[in-house]
Amino acid sequence: MLDHEQVVIHTGRRSRLPVIVAVHSTALGPAAGGLRLWRYADWRDGLSDALRLSAAMTSKFAVAGLSSGGGKAVVALPEGMDLGAGRRRDVLRDVAEVIASLGGAYATGPDVGTSPADMAVIGESTPHVFCKPTDLGGSGDSSPHTAQGTLAALRAVSRRLYGTSSLDGRSLAVIGLGRVGADLARLLAADGASLTVTDIKPDKRKVGDELGAVWQSPEEIIAADVDIVVPAALGSVLTRQTVAELRCRAVVGPANNQLATPDVADLLHQRDIVWVPDFVAGAGGVIHAISTELHHVGADDARARVDAIEDTVSDLLDTAQRRGQTPAQAASELARRRLHAATGPTSSPTTS
């Protein structure tokens, strides 16, 4: 059974590429989520991505207490295709056309393969877009806010494990020094943390050198003897094998889809390792963008919503401990309760 309100699959009239928009829920408010422009062996793999990621966005917004639902847009590129500037613009105009046809049910922002500049192109045809460049009135790059939100989550975990939210003197291993990972590493260094870092790109080592961090290879860092491991790169870093190698007390990071399979959360719990779900720890960027551009709150209020991730994580850890659950189970239950309260027991989604 399809657990989505609406799924649109449209062949772009300019690009002739599959444009997929999945609206999982509008129970809490209009849906929002990123636009993924990626290569797939089959376009139906892009559909699977859109369905899975849109459902995760619903949970992300519900746990954060925001009046938004979950959605996702995917343009499925054939493997090996490189878009030139002209064809890229055609793709973005096709996406804008599909979003506009939904009448405000879904707004999009950047995701894998897209940027604030791409949102500016979409914004020429529809207002249902966020993270446009700042010089066009948007909130721009969400990376600093994602990093700030992850720092808030780390402070909550630190207080739970060590009795203080300060990370001064704590040892952390940051896996991935892209835009979010590098921003987060700088925040942690400023807070006095001792860092071990890595990235699949060797030239990122200069970021670690700037911060006085220890560099380890991507293969070795998962087993680093540190207080907290911080996944900030690709997904599926937590597998049955890597969890067995962990020597930390917690795993908290902004990388999406950290668990290779859902049962890995139970393995972490069995080892008494705190894992904060990625859709909670990594929510700062989208919370800030949605708050400023779609909910039209001021900068201070938007920052307060990002910082509130610390309270959200603290509450989830309290609930999980009280009920003997994993934090992931506590987060999923919180999302279900908020959605149920919004829809009522008799409501059911429609599909199209």
GROMACS .gro file of C-alpha atoms in nm:
model
  352
    1MET     CA    1   0.000   0.000   0.000
    2LEU     CA    2   0.134   0.342  -0.095
    3ASP     CA    3   0.184   0.554   0.216
    4HIS     CA    4   0.189   0.884   0.026
    5GLU     CA    5  -0.072   1.148  -0.043
    6GLN     CA    6   0.045   1.217  -0.396
    7VAL     CA    7   0.314   1.096  -0.634
    8VAL     CA    8   0.364   1.271  -0.967
    9ILE     CA    9   0.580   1.120  -1.242
   10HIS     CA   10   0.614   1.352  -1.537
   11THR     CA   11   0.830   1.342  -1.847
   12GLY     CA   12   0.977   1.690  -1.876
   13ARG     CA   13   0.855   1.849  -2.199
   14ARG     CA   14   1.190   2.026  -2.248
   15SER     CA   15   1.441   1.775  -2.111
   16ARG     CA   16   1.243   1.452  -2.179
   17LEU     CA   17   1.374   1.327  -1.843
   18PRO     CA   18   1.164   1.171  -1.563
   19VAL     CA   19   1.064   1.433  -1.303
   20ILE     CA   20   0.933   1.266  -0.986
   21VAL     CA   21   0.768   1.452  -0.698
   22ALA     CA   22   0.655   1.253  -0.394
   23VAL     CA   23   0.432   1.428  -0.141
   24HIS     CA   24   0.428   1.202   0.163
   25SER     CA   25   0.216   1.411   0.400
   26THR     CA   26   0.060   1.755   0.433
   27ALA     CA   27  -0.101   1.676   0.770
   28LEU     CA   28   0.115   1.930   0.951
   29GLY     CA   29   0.137   2.177   0.661
   30PRO     CA   30   0.249   2.200   0.296
   31ALA     CA   31   0.518   1.949   0.211
   32ALA     CA   32   0.882   2.046   0.160
   33GLY     CA   33   1.200   1.864   0.067
   34GLY     CA   34   1.503   1.877  -0.157
   35LEU     CA   35   1.546   1.827  -0.530
   36ARG     CA   36   1.782   1.541  -0.606
   37LEU     CA   37   1.941   1.547  -0.952
   38TRP     CA   38   2.118   1.214  -0.979
   39ARG     CA   39   2.209   0.925  -1.206
   40TYR     CA   40   2.025   0.595  -1.174
   41ALA     CA   41   2.053   0.263  -1.353
   42ASP     CA   42   1.673   0.272  -1.386
   43TRP     CA   43   1.434   0.564  -1.333
   44ARG     CA   44   1.236   0.351  -1.089
   45ASP     CA   45   1.535   0.361  -0.856
   46GLY     CA   46   1.483   0.736  -0.851
   47LEU     CA   47   1.118   0.677  -0.763
   48SER     CA   48   1.224   0.455  -0.472
   49ASP     CA   49   1.455   0.731  -0.352
   50ALA     CA   50   1.176   0.989  -0.371
   51LEU     CA   51   0.934   0.770  -0.176
   52ARG     CA   52   1.186   0.686   0.097
   53LEU     CA   53   1.328   1.034   0.136
   54SER     CA   54   0.990   1.210   0.138
   55ALA     CA   55   0.874   0.987   0.424
   56ALA     CA   56   1.193   1.071   0.615
   57MET     CA   57   1.121   1.442   0.565
   58THR     CA   58   0.781   1.399   0.726
   59SER     CA   59   0.948   1.249   1.033
   60LYS     CA   60   1.212   1.523   1.034
   61PHE     CA   61   0.956   1.804   1.041
   62ALA     CA   62   0.723   1.627   1.284
   63VAL     CA   63   0.998   1.563   1.539
   64ALA     CA   64   1.118   1.923   1.504
   65GLY     CA   65   0.763   2.044   1.571
   66LEU     CA   66   0.737   2.238   1.244
   67SER     CA   67   0.418   2.300   1.050
   68SER     CA   68   0.547   2.134   0.734
   69GLY     CA   69   0.503   1.794   0.576
   70GLY     CA   70   0.746   1.573   0.392
   71GLY     CA   71   0.814   1.566   0.020
   72LYS     CA   72   1.097   1.503  -0.224
   73ALA     CA   73   1.169   1.571  -0.590
   74VAL     CA   74   1.398   1.353  -0.801
   75VAL     CA   75   1.511   1.391  -1.159
   76ALA     CA   76   1.641   1.054  -1.271
   77LEU     CA   77   1.936   1.097  -1.505
   78PRO     CA   78   2.057   0.801  -1.710
   79GLU     CA   79   2.397   0.676  -1.599
   80GLY     CA   80   2.679   0.853  -1.778
   81MET     CA   81   2.472   1.160  -1.869
   82ASP     CA   82   2.637   1.499  -1.816
   83LEU     CA   83   2.410   1.800  -1.830
   84GLY     CA   84   2.536   2.107  -2.006
   85ALA     CA   85   2.421   2.449  -1.887
   86GLY     CA   86   2.139   2.469  -2.138
   87ARG     CA   87   1.996   2.125  -2.070
   88ARG     CA   88   2.033   2.176  -1.695
   89ARG     CA   89   1.817   2.487  -1.721
   90ASP     CA   90   1.561   2.286  -1.918
   91VAL     CA   91   1.553   2.025  -1.641
   92LEU     CA   92   1.503   2.291  -1.372
   93ARG     CA   93   1.224   2.458  -1.570
   94ASP     CA   94   1.055   2.118  -1.605
   95VAL     CA   95   1.080   2.069  -1.229
   96ALA     CA   96   0.935   2.415  -1.169
   97GLU     CA   97   0.643   2.331  -1.398
   98VAL     CA   98   0.559   2.016  -1.202
   99ILE     CA   99   0.588   2.196  -0.867
  100ALA     CA  100   0.367   2.479  -0.988
  101SER     CA  101   0.103   2.227  -1.096
  102LEU     CA  102   0.073   2.107  -0.735
  103GLY     CA  103  -0.066   2.443  -0.625
  104GLY     CA  104   0.146   2.489  -0.315
  105ALA     CA  105   0.131   2.132  -0.185
  106TYR     CA  106   0.511   2.103  -0.217
  107ALA     CA  107   0.811   2.337  -0.208
  108THR     CA  108   1.162   2.232  -0.302
  109GLY     CA  109   1.518   2.318  -0.199
  110PRO     CA  110   1.870   2.191  -0.274
  111ASP     CA  111   1.974   1.831  -0.230
  112VAL     CA  112   2.229   1.600  -0.389
  113GLY     CA  113   2.324   1.741  -0.728
  114THR     CA  114   2.153   2.079  -0.684
  115SER     CA  115   2.240   2.417  -0.533
  116PRO     CA  116   2.095   2.756  -0.431
  117ALA     CA  117   2.167   2.877  -0.787
  118ASP     CA  118   1.941   2.601  -0.921
  119MET     CA  119   1.668   2.712  -0.679
  120ALA     CA  120   1.692   3.061  -0.831
  121VAL     CA  121   1.608   2.916  -1.173
  122ILE     CA  122   1.310   2.724  -1.031
  123GLY     CA  123   1.206   3.039  -0.845
  124GLU     CA  124   1.164   3.221  -1.177
  125SER     CA  125   0.853   3.010  -1.241
  126THR     CA  126   0.714   2.924  -0.897
  127PRO     CA  127   0.734   3.075  -0.546
  128HIS     CA  128   0.735   2.728  -0.391
  129VAL     CA  129   1.111   2.708  -0.344
  130PHE     CA  130   1.361   2.770  -0.065
  131CYS     CA  131   1.736   2.815  -0.019
  132LYS     CA  132   1.764   3.060  -0.306
  133PRO     CA  133   2.081   3.275  -0.302
  134THR     CA  134   2.082   3.546  -0.038
  135ASP     CA  135   2.109   3.824  -0.298
  136LEU     CA  136   1.772   3.706  -0.432
  137GLY     CA  137   1.610   3.716  -0.091
  138GLY     CA  138   1.668   3.351  -0.004
  139SER     CA  139   1.851   3.188   0.285
  140GLY     CA  140   2.135   3.061   0.066
  141ASP     CA  141   2.363   2.774   0.164
  142SER     CA  142   2.207   2.570   0.444
  143SER     CA  143   2.535   2.403   0.546
  144PRO     CA  144   2.622   2.640   0.836
  145HIS     CA  145   2.278   2.585   0.989
  146THR     CA  146   2.302   2.208   0.948
  147ALA     CA  147   2.634   2.224   1.131
  148GLN     CA  148   2.487   2.444   1.405
  149GLY     CA  149   2.198   2.204   1.455
  150THR     CA  150   2.433   1.907   1.476
  151LEU     CA  151   2.636   2.092   1.739
  152ALA     CA  152   2.314   2.138   1.938
  153ALA     CA  153   2.249   1.762   1.919
  154LEU     CA  154   2.606   1.688   2.028
  155ARG     CA  155   2.566   1.916   2.329
  156ALA     CA  156   2.256   1.727   2.437
  157VAL     CA  157   2.441   1.396   2.412
  158SER     CA  158   2.741   1.537   2.596
  159ARG     CA  159   2.518   1.648   2.881
  160ARG     CA  160   2.362   1.302   2.898
  161LEU     CA  161   2.694   1.118   2.899
  162TYR     CA  162   2.923   1.360   3.082
  163GLY     CA  163   2.698   1.595   3.277
  164THR     CA  164   2.786   1.907   3.077
  165SER     CA  165   2.685   2.039   2.736
  166SER     CA  166   3.034   2.176   2.683
  167LEU     CA  167   3.246   1.979   2.437
  168ASP     CA  168   3.568   2.124   2.577
  169GLY     CA  169   3.812   1.837   2.617
  170ARG     CA  170   3.588   1.579   2.451
  171SER     CA  171   3.732   1.372   2.166
  172LEU     CA  172   3.534   1.344   1.843
  173ALA     CA  173   3.598   1.175   1.509
  174VAL     CA  174   3.446   1.368   1.217
  175ILE     CA  175   3.395   1.152   0.907
  176GLY     CA  176   3.373   1.380   0.605
  177LEU     CA  177   3.493   1.737   0.560
  178GLY     CA  178   3.255   1.864   0.295
  179ARG     CA  179   3.066   2.189   0.350
  180VAL     CA  180   2.872   2.066   0.653
  181GLY     CA  181   3.152   1.853   0.797
  182ALA     CA  182   3.411   2.130   0.772
  183ASP     CA  183   3.174   2.386   0.926
  184LEU     CA  184   3.095   2.147   1.209
  185ALA     CA  185   3.463   2.064   1.268
  186ARG     CA  186   3.537   2.436   1.304
  187LEU     CA  187   3.253   2.478   1.555
  188LEU     CA  188   3.379   2.181   1.755
  189ALA     CA  189   3.737   2.309   1.755
  190ALA     CA  190   3.614   2.649   1.874
  191ASP     CA  191   3.433   2.469   2.156
  192GLY     CA  192   3.759   2.309   2.267
  193ALA     CA  193   3.704   1.959   2.132
  194SER     CA  194   3.992   1.731   2.035
  195LEU     CA  195   3.938   1.620   1.675
  196THR     CA  196   4.026   1.326   1.457
  197VAL     CA  197   3.911   1.377   1.097
  198THR     CA  198   3.901   1.214   0.757
  199ASP     CA  199   3.764   1.252   0.405
  200ILE     CA  200   3.780   1.047   0.087
  201LYS     CA  201   3.944   1.351  -0.077
  202PRO     CA  202   4.305   1.382   0.044
  203ASP     CA  203   4.311   1.759  -0.016
  204LYS     CA  204   4.062   1.800   0.270
  205ARG     CA  205   4.349   1.721   0.503
  206LYS     CA  206   4.434   2.093   0.501
  207VAL     CA  207   4.108   2.160   0.689
  208GLY     CA  208   4.219   1.921   0.960
  209ASP     CA  209   4.564   2.079   0.969
  210GLU     CA  210   4.408   2.424   1.019
  211LEU     CA  211   4.223   2.292   1.324
  212GLY     CA  212   4.510   2.094   1.472
  213ALA     CA  213   4.320   1.770   1.413
  214VAL     CA  214   4.461   1.419   1.380
  215TRP     CA  215   4.411   1.273   1.031
  216GLN     CA  216   4.309   0.910   0.988
  217SER     CA  217   4.215   0.716   0.678
  218PRO     CA  218   3.844   0.669   0.600
  219GLU     CA  219   3.886   0.296   0.657
  220GLU     CA  220   4.035   0.334   1.006
  221ILE     CA  221   3.847   0.625   1.161
  222ILE     CA  222   3.527   0.434   1.242
  223ALA     CA  223   3.727   0.243   1.505
  224ALA     CA  224   3.893   0.553   1.652
  225ASP     CA  225   3.917   0.556   2.032
  226VAL     CA  226   3.707   0.871   2.084
  227ASP     CA  227   3.407   0.983   2.286
  228ILE     CA  228   3.177   1.048   1.988
  229VAL     CA  229   3.187   0.952   1.621
  230VAL     CA  230   3.036   1.214   1.387
  231PRO     CA  231   2.927   1.084   1.043
  232ALA     CA  232   2.919   1.384   0.809
  233ALA     CA  233   2.959   1.229   0.464
  234LEU     CA  234   2.785   0.949   0.274
  235GLY     CA  235   2.519   0.718   0.414
  236SER     CA  236   2.529   0.356   0.528
  237VAL     CA  237   2.840   0.411   0.740
  238LEU     CA  238   2.686   0.209   1.023
  239THR     CA  239   2.675  -0.159   0.933
  240ARG     CA  240   2.676  -0.473   1.147
  241GLN     CA  241   3.053  -0.490   1.093
  242THR     CA  242   3.136  -0.126   1.167
  243VAL     CA  243   2.919  -0.118   1.478
  244ALA     CA  244   3.123  -0.408   1.613
  245GLU     CA  245   3.439  -0.201   1.559
  246LEU     CA  246   3.317   0.116   1.734
  247ARG     CA  247   3.506   0.228   2.045
  248CYS     CA  248   3.299   0.538   2.117
  249ARG     CA  249   3.007   0.610   2.350
  250ALA     CA  250   2.788   0.785   2.095
  251VAL     CA  251   2.734   0.837   1.721
  252VAL     CA  252   2.585   1.175   1.631
  253GLY     CA  253   2.619   1.339   1.291
  254PRO     CA  254   2.446   1.513   0.999
  255ALA     CA  255   2.503   1.248   0.729
  256ASN     CA  256   2.176   1.115   0.586
  257ASN     CA  257   2.077   0.746   0.599
  258GLN     CA  258   2.357   0.643   0.834
  259LEU     CA  259   2.215   0.297   0.905
  260ALA     CA  260   2.283   0.034   0.639
  261THR     CA  261   1.974  -0.151   0.768
  262PRO     CA  262   1.720  -0.054   1.037
  263ASP     CA  263   1.829  -0.333   1.275
  264VAL     CA  264   2.169  -0.163   1.318
  265ALA     CA  265   1.999   0.081   1.559
  266ASP     CA  266   1.926  -0.217   1.785
  267LEU     CA  267   2.288  -0.331   1.765
  268LEU     CA  268   2.404   0.013   1.878
  269HIS     CA  269   2.155   0.001   2.166
  270GLN     CA  270   2.281  -0.343   2.267
  271ARG     CA  271   2.635  -0.206   2.283
  272ASP     CA  272   2.512   0.089   2.495
  273ILE     CA  273   2.618   0.335   2.225
  274VAL     CA  274   2.389   0.638   2.193
  275TRP     CA  275   2.277   0.697   1.835
  276VAL     CA  276   2.079   1.010   1.755
  277PRO     CA  277   1.878   0.955   1.435
  278ASP     CA  278   2.025   1.147   1.143
  279PHE     CA  279   1.688   1.305   1.059
  280VAL     CA  280   1.702   1.471   1.402
  281ALA     CA  281   2.071   1.562   1.428
  282GLY     CA  282   2.097   1.687   1.069
  283ALA     CA  283   1.774   1.888   1.056
  284GLY     CA  284   1.921   2.235   1.124
  285GLY     CA  285   1.966   2.341   0.763
  286VAL     CA  286   1.615   2.263   0.647
  287ILE     CA  287   1.465   2.396   0.972
  288HIS     CA  288   1.637   2.731   0.914
  289ALA     CA  289   1.546   2.749   0.545
  290ILE     CA  290   1.184   2.651   0.596
  291SER     CA  291   1.148   2.887   0.891
  292THR     CA  292   1.285   3.192   0.709
  293GLU     CA  293   1.157   3.141   0.355
  294LEU     CA  294   0.830   2.950   0.396
  295HIS     CA  295   0.720   3.036   0.750
  296HIS     CA  296   0.859   3.391   0.725
  297VAL     CA  297   1.002   3.413   1.077
  298GLY     CA  298   1.289   3.647   1.168
  299ALA     CA  299   1.655   3.551   1.187
  300ASP     CA  300   1.656   3.522   1.568
  301ASP     CA  301   1.352   3.296   1.571
  302ALA     CA  302   1.496   3.079   1.295
  303ARG     CA  303   1.821   3.042   1.488
  304ALA     CA  304   1.624   2.954   1.803
  305ARG     CA  305   1.444   2.676   1.612
  306VAL     CA  306   1.780   2.532   1.507
  307ASP     CA  307   1.922   2.555   1.858
  308ALA     CA  308   1.606   2.383   1.990
  309ILE     CA  309   1.745   2.059   1.845
  310GLU     CA  310   1.937   2.036   2.174
  311ASP     CA  311   1.611   2.021   2.371
  312THR     CA  312   1.456   1.783   2.117
  313VAL     CA  313   1.746   1.539   2.152
  314SER     CA  314   1.745   1.567   2.532
  315ASP     CA  315   1.374   1.485   2.540
  316LEU     CA  316   1.419   1.190   2.302
  317LEU     CA  317   1.702   1.048   2.513
  318ASP     CA  318   1.491   1.085   2.827
  319THR     CA  319   1.195   0.912   2.662
  320ALA     CA  320   1.410   0.633   2.522
  321GLN     CA  321   1.568   0.564   2.861
  322ARG     CA  322   1.235   0.571   3.043
  323ARG     CA  323   1.073   0.328   2.799
  324GLY     CA  324   1.373   0.108   2.732
  325GLN     CA  325   1.372   0.209   2.365
  326THR     CA  326   1.630   0.323   2.117
  327PRO     CA  327   1.631   0.699   2.042
  328ALA     CA  328   1.520   0.605   1.689
  329GLN     CA  329   1.210   0.432   1.825
  330ALA     CA  330   1.136   0.729   2.050
  331ALA     CA  331   1.171   0.970   1.756
  332SER     CA  332   0.947   0.759   1.531
  333GLU     CA  333   0.679   0.741   1.800
  334LEU     CA  334   0.694   1.117   1.854
  335ALA     CA  335   0.647   1.176   1.482
  336ARG     CA  336   0.352   0.935   1.469
  337ARG     CA  337   0.183   1.101   1.767
  338ARG     CA  338   0.213   1.448   1.614
  339LEU     CA  339   0.084   1.329   1.277
  340HIS     CA  340  -0.203   1.142   1.442
  341ALA     CA  341  -0.296   1.450   1.643
  342ALA     CA  342  -0.303   1.655   1.323
  343THR     CA  343  -0.503   1.412   1.111
  344GLY     CA  344  -0.727   1.243   1.366
  345PRO     CA  345  -0.801   0.870   1.385
  346THR     CA  346  -1.036   0.867   1.085
  347SER     CA  347  -0.815   1.050   0.835
  348SER     CA  348  -0.638   0.856   0.563
  349PRO     CA  349  -0.412   0.964   0.278
  350THR     CA  350  -0.518   0.970  -0.084
  351THR     CA  351  -0.298   0.854  -0.365
  352SER     CA  352  -0.264   0.960  -0.723
   0.00000   0.00000   0.00000
